[in-house]
Coordinates of C-alpha atoms and ligand atoms in Angstrom, one line a residue:
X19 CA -45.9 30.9 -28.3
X20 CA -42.9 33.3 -29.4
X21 CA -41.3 30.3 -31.0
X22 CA -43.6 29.2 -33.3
X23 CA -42.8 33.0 -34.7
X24 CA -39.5 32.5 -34.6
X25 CA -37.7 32.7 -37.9
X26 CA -35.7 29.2 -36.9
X27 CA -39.0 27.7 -36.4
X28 CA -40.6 29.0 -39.5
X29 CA -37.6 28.3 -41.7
X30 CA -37.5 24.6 -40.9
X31 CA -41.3 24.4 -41.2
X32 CA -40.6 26.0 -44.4
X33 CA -38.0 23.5 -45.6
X34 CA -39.8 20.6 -44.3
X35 CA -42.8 21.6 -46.1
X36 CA -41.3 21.7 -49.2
X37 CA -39.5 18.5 -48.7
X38 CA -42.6 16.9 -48.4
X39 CA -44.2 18.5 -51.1
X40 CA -41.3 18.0 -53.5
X41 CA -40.4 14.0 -52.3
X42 CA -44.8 13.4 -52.5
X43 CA -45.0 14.4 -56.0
X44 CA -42.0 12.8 -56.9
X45 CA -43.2 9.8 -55.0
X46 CA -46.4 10.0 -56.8
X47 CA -44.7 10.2 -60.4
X48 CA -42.4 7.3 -59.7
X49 CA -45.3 5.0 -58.3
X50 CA -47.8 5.8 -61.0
X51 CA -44.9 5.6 -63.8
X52 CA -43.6 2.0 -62.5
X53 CA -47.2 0.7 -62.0
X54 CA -47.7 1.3 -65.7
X55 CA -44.8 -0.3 -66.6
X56 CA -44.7 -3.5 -65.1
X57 CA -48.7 -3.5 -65.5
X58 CA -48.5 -3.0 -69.3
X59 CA -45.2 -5.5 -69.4
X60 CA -47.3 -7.9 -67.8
X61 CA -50.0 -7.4 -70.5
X62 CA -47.1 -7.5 -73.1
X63 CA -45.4 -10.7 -71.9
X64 CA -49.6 -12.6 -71.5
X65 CA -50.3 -11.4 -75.2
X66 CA -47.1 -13.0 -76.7
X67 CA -47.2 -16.0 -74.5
X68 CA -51.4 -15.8 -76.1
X69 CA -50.3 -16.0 -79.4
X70 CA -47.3 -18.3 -79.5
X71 CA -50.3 -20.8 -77.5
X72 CA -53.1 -19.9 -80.4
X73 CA -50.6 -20.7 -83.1
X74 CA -49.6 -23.6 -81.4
X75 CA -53.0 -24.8 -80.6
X76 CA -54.7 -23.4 -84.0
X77 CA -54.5 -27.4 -85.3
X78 CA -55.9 -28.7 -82.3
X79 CA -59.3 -27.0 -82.2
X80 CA -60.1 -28.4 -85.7
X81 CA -62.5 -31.2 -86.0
X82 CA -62.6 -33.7 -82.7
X83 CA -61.4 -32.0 -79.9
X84 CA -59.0 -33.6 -77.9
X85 CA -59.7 -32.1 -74.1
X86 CA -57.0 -34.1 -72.1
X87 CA -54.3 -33.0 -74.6
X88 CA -55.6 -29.3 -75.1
X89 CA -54.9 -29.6 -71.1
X90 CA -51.5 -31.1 -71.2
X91 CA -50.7 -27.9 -73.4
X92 CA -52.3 -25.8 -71.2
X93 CA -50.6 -27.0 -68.8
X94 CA -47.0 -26.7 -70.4
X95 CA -47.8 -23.2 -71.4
X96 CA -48.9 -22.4 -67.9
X97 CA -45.7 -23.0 -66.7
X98 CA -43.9 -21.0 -69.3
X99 CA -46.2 -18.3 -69.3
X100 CA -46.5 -18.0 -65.6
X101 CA -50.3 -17.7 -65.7
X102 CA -53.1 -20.1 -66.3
X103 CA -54.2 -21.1 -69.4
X104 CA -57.8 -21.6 -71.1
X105 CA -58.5 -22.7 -74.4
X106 CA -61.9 -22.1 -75.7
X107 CA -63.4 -23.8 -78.8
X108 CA -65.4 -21.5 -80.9
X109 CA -68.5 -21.8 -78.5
X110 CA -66.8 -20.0 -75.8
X111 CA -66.5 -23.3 -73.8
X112 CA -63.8 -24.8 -72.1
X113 CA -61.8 -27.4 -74.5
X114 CA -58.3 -27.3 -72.0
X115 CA -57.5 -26.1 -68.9
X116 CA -54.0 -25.6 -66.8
X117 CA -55.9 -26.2 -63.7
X118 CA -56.9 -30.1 -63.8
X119 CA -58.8 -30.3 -60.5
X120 CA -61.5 -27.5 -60.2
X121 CA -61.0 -26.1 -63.2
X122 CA -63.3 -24.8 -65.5
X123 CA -63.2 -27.9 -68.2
X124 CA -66.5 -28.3 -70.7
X125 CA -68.4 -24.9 -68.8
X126 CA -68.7 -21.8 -71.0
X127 CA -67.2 -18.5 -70.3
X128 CA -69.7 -15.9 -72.1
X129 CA -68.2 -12.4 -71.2
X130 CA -67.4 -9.4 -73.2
X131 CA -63.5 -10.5 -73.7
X132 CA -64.4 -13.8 -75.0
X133 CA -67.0 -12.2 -77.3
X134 CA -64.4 -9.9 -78.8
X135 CA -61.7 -12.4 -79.3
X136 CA -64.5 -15.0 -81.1
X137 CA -65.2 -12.1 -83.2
X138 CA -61.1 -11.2 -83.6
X139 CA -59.8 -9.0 -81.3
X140 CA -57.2 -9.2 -78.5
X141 CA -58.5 -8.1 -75.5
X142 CA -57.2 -7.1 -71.6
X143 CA -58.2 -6.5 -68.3
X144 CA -57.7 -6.1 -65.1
X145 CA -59.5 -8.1 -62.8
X146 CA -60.2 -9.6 -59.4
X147 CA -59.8 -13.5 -58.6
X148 CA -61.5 -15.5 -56.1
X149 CA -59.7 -18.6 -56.5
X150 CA -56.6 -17.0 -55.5
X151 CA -57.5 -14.2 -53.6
X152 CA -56.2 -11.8 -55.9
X153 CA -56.2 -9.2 -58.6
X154 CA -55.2 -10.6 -61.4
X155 CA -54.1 -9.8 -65.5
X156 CA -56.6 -11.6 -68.2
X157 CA -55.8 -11.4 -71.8
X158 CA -58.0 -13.2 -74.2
X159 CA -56.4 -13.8 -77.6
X160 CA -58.7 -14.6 -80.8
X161 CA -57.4 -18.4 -82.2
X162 CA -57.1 -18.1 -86.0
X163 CA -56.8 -20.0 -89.1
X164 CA -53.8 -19.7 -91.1
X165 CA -55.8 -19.8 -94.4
X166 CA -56.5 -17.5 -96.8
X167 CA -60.2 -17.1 -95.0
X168 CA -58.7 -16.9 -91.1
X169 CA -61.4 -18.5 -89.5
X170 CA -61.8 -18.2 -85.6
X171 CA -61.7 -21.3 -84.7
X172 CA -61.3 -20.7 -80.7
X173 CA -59.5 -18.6 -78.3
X174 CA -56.3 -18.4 -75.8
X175 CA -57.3 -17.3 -72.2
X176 CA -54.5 -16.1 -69.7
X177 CA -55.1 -14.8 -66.4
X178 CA -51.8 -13.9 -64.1
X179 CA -51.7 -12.8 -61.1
X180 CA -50.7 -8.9 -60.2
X181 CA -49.6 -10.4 -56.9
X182 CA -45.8 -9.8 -57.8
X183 CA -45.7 -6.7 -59.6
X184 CA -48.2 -5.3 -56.6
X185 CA -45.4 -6.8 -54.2
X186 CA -42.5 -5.3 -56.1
X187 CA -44.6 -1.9 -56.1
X188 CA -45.3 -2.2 -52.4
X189 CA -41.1 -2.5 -51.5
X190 CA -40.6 0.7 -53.9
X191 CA -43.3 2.6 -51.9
X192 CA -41.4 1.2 -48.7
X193 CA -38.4 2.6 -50.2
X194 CA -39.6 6.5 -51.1
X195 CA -41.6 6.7 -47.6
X196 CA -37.9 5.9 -46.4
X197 CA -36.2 8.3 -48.4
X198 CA -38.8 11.0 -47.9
X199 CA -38.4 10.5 -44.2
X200 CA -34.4 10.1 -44.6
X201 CA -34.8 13.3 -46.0
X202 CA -36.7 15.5 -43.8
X203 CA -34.4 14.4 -41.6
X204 CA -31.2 15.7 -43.1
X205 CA -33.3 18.6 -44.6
X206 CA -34.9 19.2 -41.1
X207 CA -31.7 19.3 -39.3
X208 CA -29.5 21.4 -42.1
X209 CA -32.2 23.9 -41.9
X210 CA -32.3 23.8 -37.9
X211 CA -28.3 24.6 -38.3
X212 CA -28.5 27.0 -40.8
X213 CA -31.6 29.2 -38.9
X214 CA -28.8 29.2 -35.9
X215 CA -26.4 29.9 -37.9
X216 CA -28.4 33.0 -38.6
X217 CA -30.3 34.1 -36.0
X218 CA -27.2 32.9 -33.4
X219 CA -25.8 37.0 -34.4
X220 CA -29.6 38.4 -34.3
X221 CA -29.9 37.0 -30.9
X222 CA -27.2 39.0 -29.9
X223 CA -27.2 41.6 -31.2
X224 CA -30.9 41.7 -29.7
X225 CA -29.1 40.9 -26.3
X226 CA -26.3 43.8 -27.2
X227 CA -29.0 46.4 -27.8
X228 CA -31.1 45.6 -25.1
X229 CA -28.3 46.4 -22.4
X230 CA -27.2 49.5 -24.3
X231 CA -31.4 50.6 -24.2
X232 CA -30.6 50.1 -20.2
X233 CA -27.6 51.9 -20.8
X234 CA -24.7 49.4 -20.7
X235 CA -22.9 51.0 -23.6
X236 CA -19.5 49.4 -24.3
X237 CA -21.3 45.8 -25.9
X238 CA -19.2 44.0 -28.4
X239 CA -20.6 41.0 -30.4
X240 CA -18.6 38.6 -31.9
X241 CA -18.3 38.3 -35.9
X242 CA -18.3 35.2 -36.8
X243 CA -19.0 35.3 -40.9
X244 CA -18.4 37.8 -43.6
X245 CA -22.2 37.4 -45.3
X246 CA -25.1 40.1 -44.4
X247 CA -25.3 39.6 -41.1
X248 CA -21.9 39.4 -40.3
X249 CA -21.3 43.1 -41.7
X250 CA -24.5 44.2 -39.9
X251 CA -23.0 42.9 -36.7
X252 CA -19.8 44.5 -37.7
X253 CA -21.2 47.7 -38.0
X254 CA -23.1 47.4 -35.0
X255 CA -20.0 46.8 -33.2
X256 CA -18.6 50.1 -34.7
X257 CA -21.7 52.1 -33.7
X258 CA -21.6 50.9 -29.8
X259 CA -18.0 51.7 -29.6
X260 CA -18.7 55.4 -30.9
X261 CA -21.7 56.1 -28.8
X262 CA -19.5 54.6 -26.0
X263 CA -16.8 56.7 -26.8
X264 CA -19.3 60.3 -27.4
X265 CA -21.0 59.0 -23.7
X266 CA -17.8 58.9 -22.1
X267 CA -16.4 62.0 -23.3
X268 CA -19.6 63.8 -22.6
X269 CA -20.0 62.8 -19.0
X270 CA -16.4 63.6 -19.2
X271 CA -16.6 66.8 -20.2
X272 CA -19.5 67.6 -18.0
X273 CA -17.2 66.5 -14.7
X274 CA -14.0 68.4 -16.0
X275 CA -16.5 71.8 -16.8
X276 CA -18.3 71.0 -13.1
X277 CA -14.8 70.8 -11.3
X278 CA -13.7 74.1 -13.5
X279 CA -16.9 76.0 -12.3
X280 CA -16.3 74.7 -8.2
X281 CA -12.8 75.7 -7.8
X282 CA -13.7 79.8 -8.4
X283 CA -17.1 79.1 -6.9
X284 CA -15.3 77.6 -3.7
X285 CA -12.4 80.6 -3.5
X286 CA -15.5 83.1 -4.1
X287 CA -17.6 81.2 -1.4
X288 CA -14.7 81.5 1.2
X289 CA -13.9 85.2 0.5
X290 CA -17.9 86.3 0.7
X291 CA -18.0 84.6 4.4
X292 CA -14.5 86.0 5.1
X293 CA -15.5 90.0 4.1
X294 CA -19.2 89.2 5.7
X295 CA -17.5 87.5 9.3
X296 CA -15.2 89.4 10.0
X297 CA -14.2 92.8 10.7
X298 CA -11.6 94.6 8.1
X299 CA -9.3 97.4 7.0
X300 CA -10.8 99.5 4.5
X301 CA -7.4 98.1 2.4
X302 CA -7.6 94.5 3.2
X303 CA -11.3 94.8 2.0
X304 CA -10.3 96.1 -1.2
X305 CA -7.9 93.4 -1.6
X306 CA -11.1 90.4 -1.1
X307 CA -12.5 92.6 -3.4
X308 CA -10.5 92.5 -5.8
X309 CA -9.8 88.7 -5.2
X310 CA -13.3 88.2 -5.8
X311 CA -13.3 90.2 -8.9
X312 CA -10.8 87.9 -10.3
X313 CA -12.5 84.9 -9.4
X314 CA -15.4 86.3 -11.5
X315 CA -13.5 87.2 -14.5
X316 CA -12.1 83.8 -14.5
X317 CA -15.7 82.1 -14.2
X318 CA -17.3 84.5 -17.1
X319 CA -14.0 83.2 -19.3
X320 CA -14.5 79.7 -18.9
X321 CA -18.2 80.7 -19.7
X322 CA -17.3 82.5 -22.1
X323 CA -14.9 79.4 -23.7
X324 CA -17.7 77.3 -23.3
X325 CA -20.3 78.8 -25.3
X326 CA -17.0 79.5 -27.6
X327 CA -16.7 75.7 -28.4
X328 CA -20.7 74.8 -28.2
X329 CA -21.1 77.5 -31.2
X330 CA -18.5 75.7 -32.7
X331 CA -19.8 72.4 -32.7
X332 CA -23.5 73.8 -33.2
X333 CA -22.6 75.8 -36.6
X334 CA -21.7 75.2 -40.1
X335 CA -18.9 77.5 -41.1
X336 CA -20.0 79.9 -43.8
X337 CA -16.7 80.5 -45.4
X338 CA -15.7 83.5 -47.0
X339 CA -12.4 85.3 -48.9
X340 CA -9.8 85.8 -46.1
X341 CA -6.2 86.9 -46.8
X342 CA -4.8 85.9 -43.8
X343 CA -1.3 87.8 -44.3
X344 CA -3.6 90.8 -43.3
X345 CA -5.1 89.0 -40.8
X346 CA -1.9 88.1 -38.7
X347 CA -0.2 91.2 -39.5
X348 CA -3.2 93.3 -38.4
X349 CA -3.4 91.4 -35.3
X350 CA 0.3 91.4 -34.5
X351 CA -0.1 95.0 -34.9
X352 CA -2.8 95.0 -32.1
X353 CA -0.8 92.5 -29.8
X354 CA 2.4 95.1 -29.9
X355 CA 1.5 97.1 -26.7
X356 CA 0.8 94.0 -24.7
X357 CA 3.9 92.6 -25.5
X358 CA 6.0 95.7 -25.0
X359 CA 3.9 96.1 -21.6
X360 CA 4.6 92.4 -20.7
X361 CA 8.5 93.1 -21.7
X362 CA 8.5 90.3 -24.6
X363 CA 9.6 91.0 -27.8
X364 CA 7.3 90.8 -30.7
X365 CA 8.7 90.1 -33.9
X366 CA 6.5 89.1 -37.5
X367 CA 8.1 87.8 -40.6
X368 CA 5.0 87.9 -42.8
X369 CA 5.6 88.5 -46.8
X370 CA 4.2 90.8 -48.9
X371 CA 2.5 88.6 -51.5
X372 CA -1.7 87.6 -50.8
X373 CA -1.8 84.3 -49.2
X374 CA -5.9 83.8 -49.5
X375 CA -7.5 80.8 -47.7
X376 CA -11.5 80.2 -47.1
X377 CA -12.7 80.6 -43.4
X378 CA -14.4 82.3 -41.1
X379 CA -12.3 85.5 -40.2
X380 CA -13.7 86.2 -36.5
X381 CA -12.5 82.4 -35.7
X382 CA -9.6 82.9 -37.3
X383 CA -8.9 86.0 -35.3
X384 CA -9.5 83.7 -32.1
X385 CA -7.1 80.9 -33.8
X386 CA -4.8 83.9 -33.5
X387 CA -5.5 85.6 -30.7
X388 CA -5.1 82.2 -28.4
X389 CA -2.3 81.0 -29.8
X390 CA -0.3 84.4 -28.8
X391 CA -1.7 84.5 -25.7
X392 CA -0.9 81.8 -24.8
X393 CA 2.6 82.5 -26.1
X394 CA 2.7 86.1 -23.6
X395 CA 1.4 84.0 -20.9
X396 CA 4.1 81.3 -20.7
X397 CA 7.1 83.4 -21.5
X398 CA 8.9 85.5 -19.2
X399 CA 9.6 88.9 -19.4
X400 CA 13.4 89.5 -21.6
X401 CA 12.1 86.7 -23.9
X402 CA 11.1 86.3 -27.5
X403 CA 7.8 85.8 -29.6
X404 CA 8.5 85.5 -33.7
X405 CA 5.5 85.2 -35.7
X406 CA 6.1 83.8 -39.1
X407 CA 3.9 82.8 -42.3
X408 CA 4.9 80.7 -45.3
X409 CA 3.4 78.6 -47.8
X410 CA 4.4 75.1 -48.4
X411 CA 2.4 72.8 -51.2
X412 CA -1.2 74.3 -51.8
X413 CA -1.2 74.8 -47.7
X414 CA -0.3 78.4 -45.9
X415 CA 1.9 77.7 -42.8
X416 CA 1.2 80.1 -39.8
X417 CA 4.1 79.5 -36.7
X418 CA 3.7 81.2 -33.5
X419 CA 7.2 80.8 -32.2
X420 CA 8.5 81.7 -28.6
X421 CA 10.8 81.2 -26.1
X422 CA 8.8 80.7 -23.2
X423 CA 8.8 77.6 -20.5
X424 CA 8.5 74.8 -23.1
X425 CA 5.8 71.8 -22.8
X426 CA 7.0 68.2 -21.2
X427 CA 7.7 65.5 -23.9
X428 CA 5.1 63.6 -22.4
X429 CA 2.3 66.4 -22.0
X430 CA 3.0 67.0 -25.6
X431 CA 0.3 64.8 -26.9
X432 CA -2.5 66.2 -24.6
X433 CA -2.1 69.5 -25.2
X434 CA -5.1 70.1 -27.7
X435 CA -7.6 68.3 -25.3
X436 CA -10.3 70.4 -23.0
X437 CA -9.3 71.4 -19.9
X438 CA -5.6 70.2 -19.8
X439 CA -2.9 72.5 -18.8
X440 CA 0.7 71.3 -17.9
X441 CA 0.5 73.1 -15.0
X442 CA -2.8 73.7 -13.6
X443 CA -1.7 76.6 -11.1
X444 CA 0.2 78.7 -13.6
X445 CA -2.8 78.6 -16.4
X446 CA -5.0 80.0 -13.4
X447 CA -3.5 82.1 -12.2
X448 CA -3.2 83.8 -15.7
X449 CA -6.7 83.7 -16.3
X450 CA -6.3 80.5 -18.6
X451 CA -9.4 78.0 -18.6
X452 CA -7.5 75.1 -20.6
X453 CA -9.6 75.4 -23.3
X454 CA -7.6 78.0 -25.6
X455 CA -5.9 74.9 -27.8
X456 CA -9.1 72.8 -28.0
X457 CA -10.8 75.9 -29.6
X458 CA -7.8 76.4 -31.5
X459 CA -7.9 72.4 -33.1
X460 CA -12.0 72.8 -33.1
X461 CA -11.7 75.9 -35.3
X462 CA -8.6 74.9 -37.6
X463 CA -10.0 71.2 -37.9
X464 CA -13.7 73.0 -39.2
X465 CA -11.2 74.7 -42.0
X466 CA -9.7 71.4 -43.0
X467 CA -6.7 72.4 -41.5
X468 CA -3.9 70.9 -39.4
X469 CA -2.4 71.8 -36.3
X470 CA 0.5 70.6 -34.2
X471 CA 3.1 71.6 -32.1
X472 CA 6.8 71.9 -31.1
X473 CA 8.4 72.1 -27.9
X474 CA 11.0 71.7 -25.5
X475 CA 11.0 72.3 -21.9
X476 CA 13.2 75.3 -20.8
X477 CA 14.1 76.4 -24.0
X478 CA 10.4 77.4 -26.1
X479 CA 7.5 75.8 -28.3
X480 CA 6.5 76.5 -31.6
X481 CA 2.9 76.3 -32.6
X482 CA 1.8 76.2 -35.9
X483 CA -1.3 75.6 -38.1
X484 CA -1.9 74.9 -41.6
X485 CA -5.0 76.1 -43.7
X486 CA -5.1 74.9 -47.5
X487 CA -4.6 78.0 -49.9
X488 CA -7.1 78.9 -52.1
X489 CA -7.5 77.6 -55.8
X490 CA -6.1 80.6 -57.8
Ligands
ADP18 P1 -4.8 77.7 -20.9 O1 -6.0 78.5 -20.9 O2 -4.5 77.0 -19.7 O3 -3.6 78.4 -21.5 P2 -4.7 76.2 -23.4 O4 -5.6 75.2 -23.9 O5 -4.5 77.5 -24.2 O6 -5.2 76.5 -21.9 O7 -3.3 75.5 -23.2 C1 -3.2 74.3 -22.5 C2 -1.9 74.2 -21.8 O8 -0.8 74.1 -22.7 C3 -1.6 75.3 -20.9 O9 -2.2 75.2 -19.7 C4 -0.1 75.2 -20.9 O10 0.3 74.4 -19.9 C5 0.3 74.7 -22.2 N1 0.7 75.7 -23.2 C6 0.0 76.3 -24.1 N2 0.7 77.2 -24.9 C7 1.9 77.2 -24.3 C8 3.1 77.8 -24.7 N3 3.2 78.7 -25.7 N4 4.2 77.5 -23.9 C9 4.2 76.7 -22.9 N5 3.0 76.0 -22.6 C10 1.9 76.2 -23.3

């Protein structure tokens, strides 16, 4: 049943239809239009041939009639004219007749046409004849006297039959049913080609969006034409690889934030049963204790990250005036202990002059905040940490420079993504969660910044982000 609603089956319907429609009243036109002409020829070419035979006769109906001549003429006229011939004396009867045996000799015709043409007038119809079975053409023509007076003196009968011009009408209808069936043909297949041609892509991209509703994601149709459909499909195409790519990530993320949580969770697990199982030095005690402590802090950080980058993702930022030379130096300011403590050296080249930028100053601060502790956390006590700001085109440059452990060549690229650390051990054990960078990237990205990185292993990395400066 679907198919009859199917727009292949209703477009060729359609076409066909029309087709029909179009090829019936052209068929119609055509027949009608060539009917009347070879009809009204016919009439034409039995009115001439009527005349020419009352001139010629015109002599002959005077006086003594001669009946076997009259018929010899008939008879000659017949063959020109293609029809029979009748002549009628002024009486209305018979005087010469193309048909010798069985023909109408000496009997009166009394009907309407003869009437008229005694009185004058030319007269036509069309009519049926027994004799042959047939419709046939009759034209009556009035004989009249060349005097002054012109006297009918008789009249000029023709009757031919429609026989060919019905024949020659019946081959041309022949010919249009042909055509109209030639046509629906090619009409009826085009159309059948051209509904696949567009509902080939709607039937799969119905396919394609049935297995993503089941939750096959990564489909991928092919595009096959540049018209409507073929950008629809294109588009389509573009939209399954992104919700692909946002599914993937997601369950991604949840297994990378689920293996985070289970690794404190498991330490915490073990060092619960260890201080509840066995018996312990008041010292040793203190020690789980403080183990466990750890563990927490870790947990309520990577929390704490978490709910960091969902905010960030969740809200608009509302910017405001920040003049972030204050900013860093303030911050550099509040850093100083840390460093001293840690034994790194903290130096700032920050000008004087107002660099002002639009942007949220708390995320900023975290910008800041991670990117220097992350610098403390991977450099070794005796080394160096130089924080620097400087503007280059309408952008404000920050670089967080140290002389720490360096980043691998190759980890170099995946050093902004969630959860990755270079070396998973070190970050944990200083109370990293491997998310510091992404919410650094998350936060400059919102400000329609840049960030990137420098680094070689062994000898330091250089971070650095770029916010555009505001218009003055
Ligand atoms: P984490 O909390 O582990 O520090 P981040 O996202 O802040 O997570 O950093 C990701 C990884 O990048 C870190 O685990 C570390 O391996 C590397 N990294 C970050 N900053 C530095 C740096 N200044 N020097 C060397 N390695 C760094």
């Amino acid at each position: 049943m679907t198919r009859f609603y199917s727009i292949r089956f209703r477009l060729t319907a359609t076409f066909l239809a029309i087709i029909l429609a179009v090829m019936g009243i052209i068929s119609l036109f055509l027949y009608n239009t060539l009917e009347r002409y070879y009809v009204d020829n016919l009439e034409d070419t039995l009115e001439r041939s009527g005349f020419l035979a009352s001139d010629f006769v015109v002599g002959h109906l005077r006086g003594q009639v001669d009946s076997v001549r009259l018929s010899s003429l008939a008879e000659d006229m017949s063959r020109q004219a293609q029809a029979r011939v009748l002549f009628l004396d002024q009486d209305g009867v018979v005087v010469g007749d193309s048909i010798r045996v069985g023909g109408l000799l000496n009997q009166a015709l009394d009907n309407e046409d003869v009437r008229a043409a005694l009185d004058g007038e030319v007269s036509s119809r069309i009519g049926y004849s027994e004799r042959i079975n047939h419709q046939v053409m009759q034209v009556v023509v009035p004989v009249v006297e060349n005097d002054e007076e012109g006297a009918v003196t008789g009249a000029v009968f023709l009757s031919a039959s429609l026989e060919g011009v019905y024949s020659t009408l019946y081959d041309i209808r022949r010919f249009l049913y042909l055509a109209t069936v030639i046509a629906m043909a090619i009409v009826g297949g085009g159309s059948v080609a051209l509904a696949r041609r567009f509902t080939g892509p709607l039937e799969s991209l119905t396919a394609a969006s049935r297995k993503m509703a089941e939750g096959k994601l990564d489909q991928h149709i092919e595009v096959s034409s540049a018209d409507e459909i073929g950008r629809l499909a294109e588009q389509f195409n573009i939209m399954a690889k992104r919700l692909n790519y946002y599914t993937t990530n997601l369950k991604k993320f949840a297994a990378d934030v689920a293996h985070e949580v289970r690794t404190p969770l498991t330490t915490m697990s073990l060092l619960t049963k260890s201080l509840k199982e066995h018996e312990m030095e008041p010292d040793q005690q203190k020690e789980f204790i403080e183990d466990l402590d750890a563990e927490l802090d870790r947990l309520t950080a990577l929390v704490n990250d978490l709910l960091e980058l969902s905010k960030l993702e969740k809200n608009e930022i509302v910017p405001e005036k920040v003049t972030l030379n204050r900013l860093l130096g303030n911050m550099v300011g509040e850093y100083r202990y840390r460093f001293s403590h840690a034994g790194v050296q903290l130096n700032a080249s920050i000008p004087d002059r107002d660099y002002i930028i639009y942007g949220a100053p708390l995320q900023l601060r975290q910008v800041i905040s991670n990117l220097l502790d992350n610098a403390l956390n991977y450099t070794e006590s005796g080394g160096r940490v130089t924080v620097s700001l400087y503007s280059e085109g309408n952008e404000v440059v920050t670089k967080i420079e140290d002389t720490g452990c360096g980043i691998p060549e190759e980890d170099l690229s995946y050093i902004f993504e969630r959860f990755f650390r270079v070396d998973r051990d070190r970050s944990r054990e200083r109370g990293g969660t491997g998310l510091g960078l992404a919410i650094v990237s998350e936060i400059i990205g919102r400000h329609g910044g840049r960030v990137w990185v420098e680094s070689e292993e062994g000898v330091g990395s250089s971070f650095y982000f770029a916010l555009p400066l505001a218009e003055e």
